[in-house]
Tab-separated table of C-alpha atoms in Angstrom:
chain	number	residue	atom	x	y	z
A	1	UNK	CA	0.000	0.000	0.000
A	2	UNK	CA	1.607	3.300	-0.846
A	3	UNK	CA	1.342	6.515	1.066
A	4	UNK	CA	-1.246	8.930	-0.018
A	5	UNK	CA	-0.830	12.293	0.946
A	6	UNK	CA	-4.702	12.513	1.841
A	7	UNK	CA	-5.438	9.087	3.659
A	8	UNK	CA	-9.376	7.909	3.750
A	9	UNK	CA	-10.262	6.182	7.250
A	10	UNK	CA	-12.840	3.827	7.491
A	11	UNK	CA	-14.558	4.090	11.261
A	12	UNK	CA	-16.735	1.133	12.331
A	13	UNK	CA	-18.737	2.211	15.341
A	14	UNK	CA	-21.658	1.492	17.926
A	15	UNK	CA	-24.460	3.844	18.547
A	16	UNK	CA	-27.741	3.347	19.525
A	17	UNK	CA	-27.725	-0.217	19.052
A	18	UNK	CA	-26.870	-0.049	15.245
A	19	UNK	CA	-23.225	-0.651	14.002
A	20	UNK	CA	-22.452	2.491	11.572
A	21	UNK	CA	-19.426	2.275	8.579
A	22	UNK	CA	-18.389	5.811	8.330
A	23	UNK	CA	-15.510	7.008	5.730
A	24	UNK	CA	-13.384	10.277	7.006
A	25	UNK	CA	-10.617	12.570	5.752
A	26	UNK	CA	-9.815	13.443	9.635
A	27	UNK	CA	-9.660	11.147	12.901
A	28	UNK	CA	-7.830	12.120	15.873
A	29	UNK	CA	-8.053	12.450	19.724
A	30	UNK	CA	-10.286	14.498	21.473
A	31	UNK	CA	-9.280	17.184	23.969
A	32	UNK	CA	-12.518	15.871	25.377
A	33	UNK	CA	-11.621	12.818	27.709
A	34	UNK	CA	-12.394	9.427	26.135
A	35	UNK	CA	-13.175	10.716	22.771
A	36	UNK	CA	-11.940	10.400	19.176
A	37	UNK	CA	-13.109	13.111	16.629
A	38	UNK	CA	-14.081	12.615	13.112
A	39	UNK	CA	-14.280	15.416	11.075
A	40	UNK	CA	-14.650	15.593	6.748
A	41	UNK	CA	-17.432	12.870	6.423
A	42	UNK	CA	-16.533	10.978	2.691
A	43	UNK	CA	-19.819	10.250	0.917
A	44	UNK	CA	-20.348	8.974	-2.552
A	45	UNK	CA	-21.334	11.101	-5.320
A	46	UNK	CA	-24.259	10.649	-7.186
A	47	UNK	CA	-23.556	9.800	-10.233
A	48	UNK	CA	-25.273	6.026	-10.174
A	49	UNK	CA	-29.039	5.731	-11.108
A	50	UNK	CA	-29.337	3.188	-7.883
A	51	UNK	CA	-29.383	5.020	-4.556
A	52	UNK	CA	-28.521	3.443	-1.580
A	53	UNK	CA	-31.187	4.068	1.210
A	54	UNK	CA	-28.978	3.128	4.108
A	55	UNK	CA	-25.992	5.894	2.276
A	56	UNK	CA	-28.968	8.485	1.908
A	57	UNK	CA	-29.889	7.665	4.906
A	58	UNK	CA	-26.554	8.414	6.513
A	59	UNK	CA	-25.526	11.447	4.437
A	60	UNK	CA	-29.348	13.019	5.802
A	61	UNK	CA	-28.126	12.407	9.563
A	62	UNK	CA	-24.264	14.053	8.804
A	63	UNK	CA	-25.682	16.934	6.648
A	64	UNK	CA	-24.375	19.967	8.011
A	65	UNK	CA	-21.880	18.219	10.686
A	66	UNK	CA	-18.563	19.964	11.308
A	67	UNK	CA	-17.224	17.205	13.222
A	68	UNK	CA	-18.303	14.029	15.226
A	69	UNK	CA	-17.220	13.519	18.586
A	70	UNK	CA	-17.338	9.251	18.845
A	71	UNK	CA	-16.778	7.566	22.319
A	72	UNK	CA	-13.641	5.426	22.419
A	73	UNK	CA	-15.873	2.610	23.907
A	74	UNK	CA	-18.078	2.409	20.846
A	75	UNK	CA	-15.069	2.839	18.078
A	76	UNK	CA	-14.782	-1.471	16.233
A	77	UNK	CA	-12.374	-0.680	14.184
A	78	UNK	CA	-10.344	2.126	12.323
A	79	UNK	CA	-8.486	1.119	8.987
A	80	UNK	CA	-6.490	3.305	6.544
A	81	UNK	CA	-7.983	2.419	3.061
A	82	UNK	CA	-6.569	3.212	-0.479
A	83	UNK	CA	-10.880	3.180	-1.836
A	84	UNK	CA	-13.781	4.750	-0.802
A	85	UNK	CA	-16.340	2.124	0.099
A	86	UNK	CA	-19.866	2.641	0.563
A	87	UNK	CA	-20.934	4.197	4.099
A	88	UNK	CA	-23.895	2.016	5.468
A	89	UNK	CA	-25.618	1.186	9.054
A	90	UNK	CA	-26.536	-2.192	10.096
A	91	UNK	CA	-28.093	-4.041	13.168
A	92	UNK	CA	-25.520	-4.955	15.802
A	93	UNK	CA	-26.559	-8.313	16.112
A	94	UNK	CA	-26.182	-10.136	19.955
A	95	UNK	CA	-25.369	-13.527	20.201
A	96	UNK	CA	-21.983	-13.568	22.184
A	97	UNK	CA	-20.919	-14.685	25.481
A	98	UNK	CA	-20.690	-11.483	26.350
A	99	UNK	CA	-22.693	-9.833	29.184
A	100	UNK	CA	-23.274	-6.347	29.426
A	101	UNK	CA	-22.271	-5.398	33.315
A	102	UNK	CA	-25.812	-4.739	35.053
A	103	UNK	CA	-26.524	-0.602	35.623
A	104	UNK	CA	-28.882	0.603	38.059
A	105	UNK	CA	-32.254	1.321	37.538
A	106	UNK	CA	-32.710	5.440	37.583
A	107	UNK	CA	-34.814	7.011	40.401
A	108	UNK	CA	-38.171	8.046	39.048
């Protein structure tokens, strides 16, 4: 892989139950404690008669955002890529061993 002068990231993250494939021109730490900031959201253009709802979809909930301010807990995975892929959301599907340590109930 050579070295581009402008790298694309792909960021796979959690939020809100949904696993989210983002593609970004900036990613670095956060003066904010525990945070990673993405800034210069990558979408695809439109020049394809097929639209992708979940890419519309995605490029309607980023319109107008500066910069994203992502938990470190929720980031998957971060990867340098040569292509831009297609941004998407999915279902973060259950099904590990994994148990989510128990939180207490807020007082009404």
């Amino acid at each position: 892989m050579t070295k581009r002068a402008d790298p694309i990231y792909k960021v796979i993250f959690l939020n809100q139950g949904q696993v989210f494939e983002m593609y970004a021109k900036q990613i670095y730490q956060s003066d904010l404690w525990g945070f990673l900031e993405v800034e210069e959201f990558i979408f695809g253009e439109r020049t394809q008669v097929v639209v992708d709802p979940s890419e519309e979809k995605l490029k309607a909930q980023f319109e107008g955002v500066v910069r994203s301010f992502v938990p470190m807990h929720s980031i998957v995975r971060i990867d340098e890529v040569e292509r831009l892929g297609t941004p998407k959301i999915s279902e973060a599907r259950g099904g590990g061993n994994v148990m989510p340590f128990p939180m207490p109930m807020p007082e009404k």
